[in-house]
Coordinates of C-alpha atoms and ligand atoms in Angstrom, one line a residue:
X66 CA 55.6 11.5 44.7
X67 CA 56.4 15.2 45.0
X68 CA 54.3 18.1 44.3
X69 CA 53.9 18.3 40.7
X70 CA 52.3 21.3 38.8
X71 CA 52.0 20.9 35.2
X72 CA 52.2 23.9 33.2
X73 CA 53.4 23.1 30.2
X74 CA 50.8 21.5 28.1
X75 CA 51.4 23.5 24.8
X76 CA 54.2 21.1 24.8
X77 CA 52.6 17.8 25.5
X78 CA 49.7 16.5 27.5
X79 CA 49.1 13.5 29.8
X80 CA 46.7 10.7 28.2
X81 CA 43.5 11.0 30.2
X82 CA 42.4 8.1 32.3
X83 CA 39.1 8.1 30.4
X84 CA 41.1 8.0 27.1
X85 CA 43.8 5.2 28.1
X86 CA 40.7 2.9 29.4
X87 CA 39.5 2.5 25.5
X88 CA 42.7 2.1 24.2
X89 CA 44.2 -0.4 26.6
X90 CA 42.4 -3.5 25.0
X91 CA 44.1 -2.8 21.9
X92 CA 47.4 -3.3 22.9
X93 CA 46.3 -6.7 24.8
X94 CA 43.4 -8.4 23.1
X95 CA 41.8 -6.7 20.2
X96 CA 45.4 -6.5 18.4
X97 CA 44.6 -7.5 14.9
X98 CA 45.5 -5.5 12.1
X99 CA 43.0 -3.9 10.5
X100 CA 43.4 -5.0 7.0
X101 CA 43.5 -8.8 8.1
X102 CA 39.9 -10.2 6.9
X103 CA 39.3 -12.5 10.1
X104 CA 36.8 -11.2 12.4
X105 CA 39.8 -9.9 15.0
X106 CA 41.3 -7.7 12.3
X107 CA 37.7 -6.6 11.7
X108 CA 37.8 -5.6 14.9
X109 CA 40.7 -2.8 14.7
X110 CA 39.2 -2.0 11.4
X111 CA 35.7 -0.6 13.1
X112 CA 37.7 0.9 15.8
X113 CA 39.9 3.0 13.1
X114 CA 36.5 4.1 11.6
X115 CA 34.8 5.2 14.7
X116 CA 37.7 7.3 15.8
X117 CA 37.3 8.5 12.4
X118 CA 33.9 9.4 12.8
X119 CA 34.7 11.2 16.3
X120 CA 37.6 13.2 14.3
X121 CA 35.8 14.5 11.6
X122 CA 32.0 15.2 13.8
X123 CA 34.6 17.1 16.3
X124 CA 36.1 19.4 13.1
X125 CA 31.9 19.0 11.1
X126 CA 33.9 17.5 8.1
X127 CA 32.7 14.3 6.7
X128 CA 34.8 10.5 7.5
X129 CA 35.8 10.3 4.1
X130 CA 37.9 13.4 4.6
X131 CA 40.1 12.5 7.6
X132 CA 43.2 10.7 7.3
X133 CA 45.5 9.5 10.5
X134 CA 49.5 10.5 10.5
X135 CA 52.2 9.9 13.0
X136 CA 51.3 13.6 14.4
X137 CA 51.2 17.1 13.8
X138 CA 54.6 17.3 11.9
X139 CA 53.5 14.6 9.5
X140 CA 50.2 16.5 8.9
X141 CA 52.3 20.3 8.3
X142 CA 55.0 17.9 5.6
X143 CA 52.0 16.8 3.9
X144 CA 50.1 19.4 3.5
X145 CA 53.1 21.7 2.4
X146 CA 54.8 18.8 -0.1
X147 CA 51.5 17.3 -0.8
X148 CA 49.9 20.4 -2.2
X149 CA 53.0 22.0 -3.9
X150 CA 53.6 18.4 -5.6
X151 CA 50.3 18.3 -6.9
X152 CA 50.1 22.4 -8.0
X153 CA 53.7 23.1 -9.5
X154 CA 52.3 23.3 -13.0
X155 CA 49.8 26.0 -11.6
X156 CA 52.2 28.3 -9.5
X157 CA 55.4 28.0 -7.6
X158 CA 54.2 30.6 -4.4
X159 CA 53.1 30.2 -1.3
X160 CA 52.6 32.2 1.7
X161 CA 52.7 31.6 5.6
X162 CA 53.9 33.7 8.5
X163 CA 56.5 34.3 10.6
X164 CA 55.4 32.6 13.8
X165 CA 54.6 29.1 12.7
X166 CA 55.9 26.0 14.1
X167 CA 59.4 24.4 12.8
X168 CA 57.3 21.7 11.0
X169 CA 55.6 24.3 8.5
X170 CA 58.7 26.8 8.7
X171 CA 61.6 24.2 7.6
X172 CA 59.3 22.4 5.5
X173 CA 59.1 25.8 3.8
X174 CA 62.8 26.5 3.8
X175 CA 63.0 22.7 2.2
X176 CA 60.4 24.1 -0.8
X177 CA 62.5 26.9 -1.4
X178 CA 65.8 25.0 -2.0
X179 CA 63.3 23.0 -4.6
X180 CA 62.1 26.1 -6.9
X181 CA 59.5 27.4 -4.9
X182 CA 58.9 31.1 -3.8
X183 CA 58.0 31.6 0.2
X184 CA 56.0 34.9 1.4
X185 CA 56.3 34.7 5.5
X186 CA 53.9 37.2 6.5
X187 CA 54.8 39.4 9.0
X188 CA 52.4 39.8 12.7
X189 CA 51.5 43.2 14.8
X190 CA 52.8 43.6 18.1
X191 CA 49.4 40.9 19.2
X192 CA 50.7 37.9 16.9
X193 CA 47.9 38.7 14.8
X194 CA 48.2 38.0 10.6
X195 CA 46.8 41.2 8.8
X196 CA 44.2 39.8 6.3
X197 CA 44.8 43.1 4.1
X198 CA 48.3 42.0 4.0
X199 CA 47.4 38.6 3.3
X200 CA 45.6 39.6 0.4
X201 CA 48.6 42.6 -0.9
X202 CA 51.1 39.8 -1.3
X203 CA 48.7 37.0 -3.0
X204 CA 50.2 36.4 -7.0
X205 CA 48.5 34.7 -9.7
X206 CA 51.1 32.1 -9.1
X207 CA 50.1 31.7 -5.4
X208 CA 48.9 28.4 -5.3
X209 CA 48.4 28.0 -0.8
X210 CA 47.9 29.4 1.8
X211 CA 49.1 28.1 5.6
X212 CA 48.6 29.9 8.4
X213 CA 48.2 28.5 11.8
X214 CA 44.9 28.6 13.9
X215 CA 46.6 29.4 16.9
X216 CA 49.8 30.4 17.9
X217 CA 52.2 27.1 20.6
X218 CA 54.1 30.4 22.2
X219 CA 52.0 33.3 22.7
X220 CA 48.7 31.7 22.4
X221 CA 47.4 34.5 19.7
X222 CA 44.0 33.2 17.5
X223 CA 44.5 34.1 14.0
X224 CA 41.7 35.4 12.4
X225 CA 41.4 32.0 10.1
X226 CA 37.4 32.3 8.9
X227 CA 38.6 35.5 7.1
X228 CA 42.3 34.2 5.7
X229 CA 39.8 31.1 4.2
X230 CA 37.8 33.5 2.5
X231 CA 40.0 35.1 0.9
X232 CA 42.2 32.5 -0.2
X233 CA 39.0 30.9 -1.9
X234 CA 38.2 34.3 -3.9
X235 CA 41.4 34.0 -5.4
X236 CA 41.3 30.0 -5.8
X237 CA 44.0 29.2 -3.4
X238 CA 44.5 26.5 -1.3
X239 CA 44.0 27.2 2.4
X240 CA 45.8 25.2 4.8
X241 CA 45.7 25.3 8.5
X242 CA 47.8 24.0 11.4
X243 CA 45.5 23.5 13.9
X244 CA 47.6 21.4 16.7
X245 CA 47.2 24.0 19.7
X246 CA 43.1 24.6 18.8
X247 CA 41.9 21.3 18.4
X248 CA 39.8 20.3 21.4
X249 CA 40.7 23.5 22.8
X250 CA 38.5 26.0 20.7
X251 CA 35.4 25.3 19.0
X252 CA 36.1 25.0 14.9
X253 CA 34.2 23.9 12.0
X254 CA 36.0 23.1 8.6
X255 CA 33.2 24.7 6.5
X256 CA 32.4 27.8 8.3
X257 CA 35.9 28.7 8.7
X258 CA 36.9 28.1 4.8
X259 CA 39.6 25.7 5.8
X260 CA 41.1 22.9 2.8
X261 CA 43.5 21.0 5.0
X262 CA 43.9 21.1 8.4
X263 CA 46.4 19.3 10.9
X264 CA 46.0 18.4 14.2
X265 CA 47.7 16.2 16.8
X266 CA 46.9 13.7 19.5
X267 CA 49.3 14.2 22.5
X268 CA 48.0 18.2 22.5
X269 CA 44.4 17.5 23.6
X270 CA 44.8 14.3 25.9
X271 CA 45.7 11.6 23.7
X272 CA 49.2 9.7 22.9
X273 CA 52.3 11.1 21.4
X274 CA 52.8 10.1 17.5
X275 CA 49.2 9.9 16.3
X276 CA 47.8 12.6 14.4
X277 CA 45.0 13.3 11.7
X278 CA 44.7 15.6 8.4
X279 CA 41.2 16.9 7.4
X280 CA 41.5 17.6 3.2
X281 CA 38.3 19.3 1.6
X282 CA 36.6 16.6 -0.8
X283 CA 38.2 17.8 -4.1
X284 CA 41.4 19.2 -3.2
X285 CA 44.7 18.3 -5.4
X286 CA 47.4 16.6 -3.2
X287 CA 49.9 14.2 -3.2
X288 CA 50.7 11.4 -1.1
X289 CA 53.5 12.1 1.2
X290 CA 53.9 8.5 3.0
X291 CA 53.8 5.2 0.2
X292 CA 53.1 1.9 0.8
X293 CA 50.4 -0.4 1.6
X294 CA 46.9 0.3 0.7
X295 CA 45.8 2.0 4.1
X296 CA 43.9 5.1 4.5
X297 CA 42.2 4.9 1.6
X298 CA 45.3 4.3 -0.4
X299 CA 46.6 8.1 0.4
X300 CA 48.7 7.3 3.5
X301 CA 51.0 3.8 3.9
X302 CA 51.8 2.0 7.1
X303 CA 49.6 0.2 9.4
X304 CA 47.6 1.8 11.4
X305 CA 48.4 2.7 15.3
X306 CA 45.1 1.5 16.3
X307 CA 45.2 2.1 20.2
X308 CA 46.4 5.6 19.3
X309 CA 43.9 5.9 16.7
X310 CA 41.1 5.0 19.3
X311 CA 42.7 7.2 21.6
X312 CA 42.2 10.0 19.7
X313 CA 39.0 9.5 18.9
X314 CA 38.0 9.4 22.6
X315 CA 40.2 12.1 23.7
X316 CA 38.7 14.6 20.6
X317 CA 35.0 13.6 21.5
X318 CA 35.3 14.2 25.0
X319 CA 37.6 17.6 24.7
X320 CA 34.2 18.8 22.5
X321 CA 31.9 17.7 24.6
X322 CA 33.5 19.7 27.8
X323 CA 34.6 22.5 25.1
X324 CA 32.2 25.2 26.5
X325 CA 32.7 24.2 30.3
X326 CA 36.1 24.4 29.6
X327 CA 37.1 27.0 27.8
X328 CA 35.1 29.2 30.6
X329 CA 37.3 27.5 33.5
X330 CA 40.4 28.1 31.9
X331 CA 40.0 31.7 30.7
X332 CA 39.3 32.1 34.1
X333 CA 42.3 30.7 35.7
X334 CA 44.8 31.7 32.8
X335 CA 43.6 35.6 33.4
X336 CA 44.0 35.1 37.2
X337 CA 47.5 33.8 37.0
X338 CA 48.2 36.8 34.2
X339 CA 46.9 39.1 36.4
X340 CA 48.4 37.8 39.6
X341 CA 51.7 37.6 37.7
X342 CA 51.7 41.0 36.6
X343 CA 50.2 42.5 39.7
X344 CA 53.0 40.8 41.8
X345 CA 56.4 41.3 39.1
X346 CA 57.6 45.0 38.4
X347 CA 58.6 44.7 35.0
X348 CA 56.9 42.3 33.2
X349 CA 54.6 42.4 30.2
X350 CA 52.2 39.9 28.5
X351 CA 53.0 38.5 25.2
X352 CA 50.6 37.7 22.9
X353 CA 47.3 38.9 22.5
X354 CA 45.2 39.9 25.5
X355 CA 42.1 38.5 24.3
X356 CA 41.8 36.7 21.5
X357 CA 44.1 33.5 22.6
X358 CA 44.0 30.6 23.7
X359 CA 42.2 29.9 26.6
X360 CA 45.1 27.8 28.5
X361 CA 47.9 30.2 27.3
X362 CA 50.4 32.6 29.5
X363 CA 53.2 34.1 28.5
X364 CA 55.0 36.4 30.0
X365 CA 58.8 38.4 29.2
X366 CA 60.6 39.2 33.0
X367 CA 63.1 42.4 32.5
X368 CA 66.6 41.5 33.7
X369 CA 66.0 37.3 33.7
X370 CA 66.8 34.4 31.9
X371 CA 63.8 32.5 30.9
X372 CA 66.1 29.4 31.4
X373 CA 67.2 30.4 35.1
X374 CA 63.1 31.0 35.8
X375 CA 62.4 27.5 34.8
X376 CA 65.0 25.8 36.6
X377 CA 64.1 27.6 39.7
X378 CA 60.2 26.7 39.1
X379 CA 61.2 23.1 38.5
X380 CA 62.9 22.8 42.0
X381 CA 59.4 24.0 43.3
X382 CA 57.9 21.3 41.0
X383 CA 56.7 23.3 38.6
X384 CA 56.9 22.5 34.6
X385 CA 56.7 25.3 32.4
X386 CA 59.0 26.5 29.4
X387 CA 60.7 29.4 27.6
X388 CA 59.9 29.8 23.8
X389 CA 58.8 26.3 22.4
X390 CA 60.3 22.6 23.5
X391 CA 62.1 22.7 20.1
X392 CA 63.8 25.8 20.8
X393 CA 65.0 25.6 24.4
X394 CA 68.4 23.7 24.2
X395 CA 69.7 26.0 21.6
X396 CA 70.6 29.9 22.3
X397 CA 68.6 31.5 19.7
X398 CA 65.9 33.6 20.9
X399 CA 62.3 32.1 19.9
X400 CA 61.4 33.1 16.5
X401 CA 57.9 33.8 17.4
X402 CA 58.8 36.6 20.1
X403 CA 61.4 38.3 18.0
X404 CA 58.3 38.8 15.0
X405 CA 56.4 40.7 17.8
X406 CA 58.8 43.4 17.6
X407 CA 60.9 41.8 20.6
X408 CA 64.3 42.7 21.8
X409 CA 66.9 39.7 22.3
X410 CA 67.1 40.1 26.1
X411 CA 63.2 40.4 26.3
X412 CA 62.7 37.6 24.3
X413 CA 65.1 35.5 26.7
X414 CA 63.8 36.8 29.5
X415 CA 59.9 35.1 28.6
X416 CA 58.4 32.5 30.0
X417 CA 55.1 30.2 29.1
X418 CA 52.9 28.5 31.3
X419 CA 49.8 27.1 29.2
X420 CA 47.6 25.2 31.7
X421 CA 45.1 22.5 30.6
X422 CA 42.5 19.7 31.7
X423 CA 44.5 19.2 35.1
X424 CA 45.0 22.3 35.9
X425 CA 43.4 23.7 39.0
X426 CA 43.1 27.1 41.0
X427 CA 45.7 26.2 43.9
X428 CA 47.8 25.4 40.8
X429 CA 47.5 28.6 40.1
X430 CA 47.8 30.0 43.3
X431 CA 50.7 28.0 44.1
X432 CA 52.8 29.4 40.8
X433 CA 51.8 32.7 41.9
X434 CA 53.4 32.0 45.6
X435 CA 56.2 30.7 44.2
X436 CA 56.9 32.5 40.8
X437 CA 57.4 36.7 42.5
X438 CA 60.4 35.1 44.7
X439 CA 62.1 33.6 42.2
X440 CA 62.5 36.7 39.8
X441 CA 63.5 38.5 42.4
X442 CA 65.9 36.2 44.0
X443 CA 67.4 36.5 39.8
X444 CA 66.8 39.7 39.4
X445 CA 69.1 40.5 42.3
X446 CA 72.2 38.5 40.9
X447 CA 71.6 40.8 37.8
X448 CA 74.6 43.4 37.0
X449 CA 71.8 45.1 34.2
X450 CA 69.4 45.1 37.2
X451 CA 71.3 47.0 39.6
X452 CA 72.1 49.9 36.9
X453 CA 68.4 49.9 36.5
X454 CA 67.5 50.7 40.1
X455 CA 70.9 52.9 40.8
X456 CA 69.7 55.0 37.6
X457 CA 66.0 55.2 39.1
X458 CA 67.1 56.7 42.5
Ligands
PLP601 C1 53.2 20.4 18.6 C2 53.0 21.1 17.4 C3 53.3 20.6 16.1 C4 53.9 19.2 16.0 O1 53.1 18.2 16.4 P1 53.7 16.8 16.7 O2 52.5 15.8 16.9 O3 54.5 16.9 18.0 O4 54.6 16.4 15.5 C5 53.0 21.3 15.0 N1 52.4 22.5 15.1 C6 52.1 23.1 16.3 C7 51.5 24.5 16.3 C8 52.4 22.4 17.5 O5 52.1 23.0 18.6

């Protein structure tokens, strides 16, 4: 096969070997269902509840309090409708931000057609939720909270132990979506002040369509999904067992490597920021510089389509993306880059490479061969580019 560098694992990840060696027997011999009372359904059943187990030791939240979806989407509807549903006598507001992902934003826009009142918090020039903010827009009729752990574009950590804090001094429901943190930075349920919590298999190693929600013993919800009597009656549908296990594997062993991890990558994402920047006139980091993911790099080239970069990589066998997988195919600038104070054309011009598991330094060094040519190759075919340099000389 040819060379193939993988950069572009905010949008998906590949199943690790490790990962696809536990689930493989489910799909062949141990394919009972779970709720089946013979001993081969009893099989499936005890694998459901160790992956469970895995989940909730990863997030220190206790088995009763995990539940599996079909992914991270799932998760952000039911937290959103679930808690709304179950609150409307109590308030009809609730405030996120301005850089979450389509499934809490349009989920959002959905509640507001239906009576309730969105705030969508605005973010500094970093990505970053101001918690004074938070707390200036907070009504008695506030009833949750959602704001993401960490941003799919830019990579930014929002500052979510403080956000739970104060949500909970004013009795208010705190949801988080978690999908880009989970297995990637260390988190604990309790300590961070977190209700609900979503999180999705095929962004730490596991397979697409699987996800889990973590709600806090106690918390008023509805069901989102009805049915059959699975997940503890809260969530219909039998169970995707190999995914299940797969998840379960994939969470415990992203936690156990967590420290090692997060170490190797900061190290290699800063080298190709660096490299990048040192290399490119014109370009700026987005996100911020610090406190972000560990895997995360994303950068906005002056005078280039984001689209034309990618193509270009991919012809050099490198996958990366501009704005979020959801985004790219339609013309609007990402959402996400235009609430960091953005222009248009910068936002256009930005790519993101988030590296991951795989990843390794000549991966790095090779984007950073490759990458400086190809803005400059662009940036010569650019009209805006030429003024540019005419008006410097
Ligand atoms: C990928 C992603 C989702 C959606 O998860 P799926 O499992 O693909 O439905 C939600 N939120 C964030 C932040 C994501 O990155």
């Amino acid at each position: 096969m040819e060379k193939l560098i993988y950069m572009d694992n905010a949008a998906t990840t590949p199943v690790r070997e490790e990962v696809m060696k536990n689930i493989m027997p489910y799909f062949t011999t141990k394919y009972g269902n779970p709720s089946s009372v013979y001993r081969l359904g009893q099989v499936s059943k005890k694998a459901v509840e160790k992956a469970r187990e895995q989940v909730a030791s990863a997030l220190g939240a206790d088995t009763s309090e995990i539940y599996f979806t079909a992914g991270g989407s799932e998760s952000d509807n039911w937290a959103l409708r679930g808690v709304t549903a179950a609150l409307k006598e109590k308030g009809n507001h609730i405030i996120t931000t301005k850089i979450e992902h389509h499934a809490i934003l349009h989920t959002s826009q959905y509640l507001e057609e239906n009576g309730f009142e969105v705030t969508y918090l605005p973010v500094d020039k970093y990505g970053k939720v101001s918690v004074d903010e938070l707390e200036k827009v907070i009504r008695p009729t506030t009833i949750l909270i959602s704001i993401m752990m960490a941003n799919n574009e830019i990579g930014t950590i929002e500052p979510i132990a403080q956000i739970g804090e104060i949500a909970h001094k004013h009795g208010i429901t705190f949801h988080t979506d978690a999908v880009q943190a989970v297995g990637h930075v260390p988190i604990d349920v309790n300590k961070m002040n977190i209700d609900i919590l979503s999180l999705s298999g095929h962004k730490l190693g596991a397979p697409k369509g699987l996800g889990a929600i973590y709600i806090r013993k106690g918390t008023k919800i509805k069901q989102l999904i009805f049915g059959g009597a699975q997940e503890r009656k809260r969530r219909a549908g039998t169970e995707n067992v190999p995914a299940i296990v797969g998840l379960g594997k994939a969470i415990e062993l992203a936690n156990e490597e967590m420290e090692q991890e997060v170490k190797r990558l900061t190290i290699l994402r800063d080298k190709l920021i660096n490299g990048i920047i040192q290399a490119v006139p014109n370009a700026r980091l987005n996100g911020h510089p610090t406190d972000r993911l560990p895997g995360n790099c994303n950068i906005s080239f002056d005078f280039v389509e984001g689209e034309s970069v990618l193509m270009l990589l991919d012809m050099n066998g490198i996958c990366a993306s501009s704005g979020s997988a959801c985004t790219s195919g339609s013309l609007d600038p990402s959402h996400v880059l235009l609430a960091l104070g953005l222009k248009h054309e910068e936002a256009h011009g930005s790519v993101r490479f988030t590296l991951g598991f795989e990843t390794t330094e000549e991966d790095v060094d090779y984007v950073l061969e490759k990458l400086p040519p190809i803005i400059e190759r662009l940036r010569k075919m650019s009209p805006l580019y030429e003024d540019y340099i005419n008006a410097k000389k």
